[in-house]
XYZ file of C-alpha atoms in Angstrom:
223
model
C 99.215 102.869 137.659
C 97.964 106.917 137.378
C 94.983 107.985 135.537
C 94.650 111.463 134.344
C 92.030 113.167 132.417
C 91.827 116.712 130.558
C 89.635 118.253 128.078
C 90.592 121.038 124.906
C 89.467 124.026 124.288
C 88.849 124.628 120.362
C 89.672 128.108 119.293
C 91.564 129.928 116.600
C 94.817 129.831 118.335
C 97.320 126.896 117.654
C 96.831 124.081 120.108
C 95.077 124.093 123.529
C 96.206 124.123 126.910
C 94.499 121.167 129.535
C 91.486 121.993 131.197
C 89.458 120.122 133.477
C 85.824 119.014 133.200
C 84.768 122.197 134.740
C 86.409 124.517 132.203
C 88.888 125.498 134.955
C 92.916 124.959 133.663
C 94.306 121.874 134.538
C 94.275 117.876 134.685
C 92.346 115.719 137.037
C 94.510 113.055 138.766
C 92.216 110.333 139.209
C 92.888 107.459 142.200
C 93.787 104.398 141.265
C 92.260 102.183 144.232
C 93.343 98.927 143.108
C 94.351 96.939 139.862
C 92.888 93.223 139.072
C 94.472 90.610 136.740
C 91.627 88.873 134.908
C 91.656 84.849 135.113
C 93.323 84.486 131.822
C 96.274 86.869 132.465
C 95.422 88.893 129.647
C 93.392 91.469 130.978
C 93.592 94.318 133.832
C 90.957 96.144 135.507
C 91.641 99.400 137.318
C 89.226 100.544 139.876
C 88.905 104.459 139.332
C 86.125 106.424 140.700
C 84.245 109.286 139.111
C 84.621 107.951 135.660
C 83.073 110.502 133.353
C 82.887 111.145 129.736
C 85.997 113.303 128.665
C 88.186 114.297 125.483
C 91.401 112.549 126.881
C 92.307 110.149 129.295
C 96.099 109.240 129.947
C 96.880 106.005 131.861
C 100.448 105.505 132.872
C 101.768 102.314 134.430
C 105.157 100.813 135.567
C 105.114 96.930 135.898
C 107.672 94.547 137.219
C 107.119 91.308 135.135
C 107.969 88.069 136.910
C 111.084 87.738 134.618
C 112.409 90.923 135.969
C 111.711 92.964 132.816
C 110.427 96.683 133.625
C 107.347 97.932 131.402
C 107.159 101.680 131.806
C 104.926 103.403 129.396
C 101.410 104.996 128.727
C 98.563 105.364 126.596
C 95.439 107.885 126.059
C 91.945 107.256 124.926
C 88.702 109.428 124.507
C 86.031 108.122 126.847
C 82.724 108.911 124.560
C 80.541 106.167 126.531
C 80.801 104.555 129.766
C 78.576 101.687 130.375
C 78.661 99.539 133.601
C 81.635 97.661 134.291
C 80.876 93.820 132.977
C 83.336 92.089 135.157
C 81.901 88.815 134.920
C 81.874 89.093 131.033
C 85.446 90.200 130.749
C 87.260 87.716 132.892
C 86.900 89.191 136.369
C 84.122 86.816 137.939
C 85.820 87.284 141.598
C 85.213 91.292 141.685
C 82.515 92.743 143.716
C 81.771 96.400 142.971
C 80.475 96.863 146.293
C 83.691 95.427 147.854
C 85.764 97.667 145.844
C 83.787 100.625 146.924
C 84.450 99.566 150.544
C 88.108 99.421 150.235
C 88.427 102.547 148.071
C 88.323 104.909 151.396
C 91.662 103.451 152.415
C 93.819 104.376 149.580
C 91.867 107.536 148.838
C 94.203 109.995 149.890
C 97.477 108.129 149.297
C 96.324 108.313 145.431
C 95.492 112.119 145.755
C 98.946 113.407 147.291
C 101.171 113.899 144.631
C 104.841 113.812 145.183
C 106.452 117.422 145.278
C 109.265 118.213 143.438
C 112.070 120.952 144.222
C 112.516 123.693 141.597
C 115.889 123.014 139.884
C 117.957 123.177 136.802
C 118.289 119.780 136.203
C 114.612 119.423 136.330
C 113.996 122.250 133.975
C 116.601 120.506 131.402
C 114.558 117.182 131.322
C 111.053 119.185 131.300
C 112.683 121.174 128.055
C 113.061 117.934 126.324
C 110.071 116.108 127.463
C 107.821 118.661 126.815
C 109.001 118.950 123.149
C 110.749 122.345 123.728
C 113.836 121.216 122.168
C 112.013 120.463 118.839
C 111.147 124.197 118.132
C 114.078 126.249 120.185
C 117.613 125.758 119.995
C 120.363 125.689 123.116
C 122.904 126.899 120.919
C 122.251 130.010 119.124
C 120.810 128.149 115.684
C 117.962 129.666 114.301
C 117.918 127.931 110.854
C 115.352 125.044 110.877
C 113.998 125.707 114.053
C 110.321 127.393 114.630
C 111.273 129.518 117.337
C 114.164 131.508 118.628
C 117.062 129.926 120.287
C 116.980 129.899 124.096
C 120.849 130.540 124.206
C 121.427 134.326 125.983
C 117.633 134.807 125.627
C 117.202 135.150 129.402
C 117.512 139.192 130.520
C 117.615 140.088 126.720
C 115.627 142.626 124.886
C 113.038 141.241 122.657
C 111.720 142.970 119.554
C 108.140 141.900 119.243
C 105.827 141.595 115.932
C 103.835 144.630 117.242
C 106.726 147.100 117.301
C 107.270 147.296 120.739
C 110.112 145.510 122.864
C 109.763 143.171 126.066
C 112.560 142.263 128.665
C 113.045 138.437 128.634
C 112.952 137.742 132.431
C 111.110 135.243 134.439
C 107.666 137.023 133.999
C 108.416 137.107 130.379
C 109.383 133.368 130.045
C 106.357 132.232 132.193
C 103.710 134.195 130.269
C 105.488 132.828 127.096
C 104.713 129.332 128.250
C 101.408 129.995 129.177
C 99.927 132.501 126.840
C 102.401 132.326 123.642
C 99.947 134.815 121.662
C 100.458 137.588 123.802
C 104.020 138.562 122.755
C 105.457 136.984 119.370
C 108.768 137.824 118.600
C 109.291 139.717 115.310
C 110.284 137.409 112.551
C 108.118 134.375 113.966
C 104.577 133.102 113.802
C 102.318 132.285 116.489
C 103.070 128.236 116.195
C 103.842 127.551 119.687
C 100.774 125.546 122.026
C 99.738 126.933 125.220
C 100.806 125.000 128.344
C 97.826 126.279 130.340
C 96.921 123.078 132.883
C 100.124 121.394 131.374
C 102.691 122.797 133.518
C 102.713 123.669 137.057
C 104.263 126.636 138.734
C 107.194 124.754 139.488
C 107.966 123.103 136.516
C 107.809 126.565 134.964
C 110.126 127.893 137.226
C 112.322 124.868 136.834
C 112.368 125.715 132.776
C 113.200 129.267 133.488
C 116.348 128.437 135.620
C 117.283 126.003 132.809
C 116.656 128.885 130.260
C 118.792 131.089 132.335
C 121.666 128.495 132.789
C 122.047 128.930 128.651
C 123.461 132.499 129.038
C 127.126 133.358 128.523
C 127.875 130.241 126.718
C 126.721 127.985 129.276
C 124.588 125.674 127.165
C 124.643 122.183 127.479
C 122.698 119.081 125.932
C 119.235 118.101 127.248
């Protein structure tokens, strides 16, 4: 199990990046100390510390059922009110909050450490699809039916902006476009792209940049 939380900022711009509860960019990964099934087998209690009201909570899970079936999914919720856990009333009479707190220190560090991943073209290809980039930007030069310009032959090209200036689509340009898309809007396109501040890490952006670069000179491939 994995639990993350973040908030949004309401502005005049389209969409919002992800922000921690202290208003700094990013998401907070909350360690899951332990997981417990209720007596009737229909409920699940996750021991998660430092729960606070937040706009968005994402709970991911990967469960191997007894028959071998793998359940791998996630769901989201908004935490408005957080009353004390009613363990007995919800089918967990054998759980004790004090005992859960005592055992938490053994697993805290393991849950805080996120696996580091290499910067790679293949990872960029997967992220380009998973984050929805493919829905707004084609990879084969097609412009019709897309909200944004095609990624084919984008890297290193001169981009005409709506303010009359030009910019070179290098690594810095792509990074800025991902994090702050309202700063440089390509001529002929509106500001429809959301910010990915706090959503994509530096190495994820670098991987996406590698993938975009690979789409030059007819080297595009389906993500």
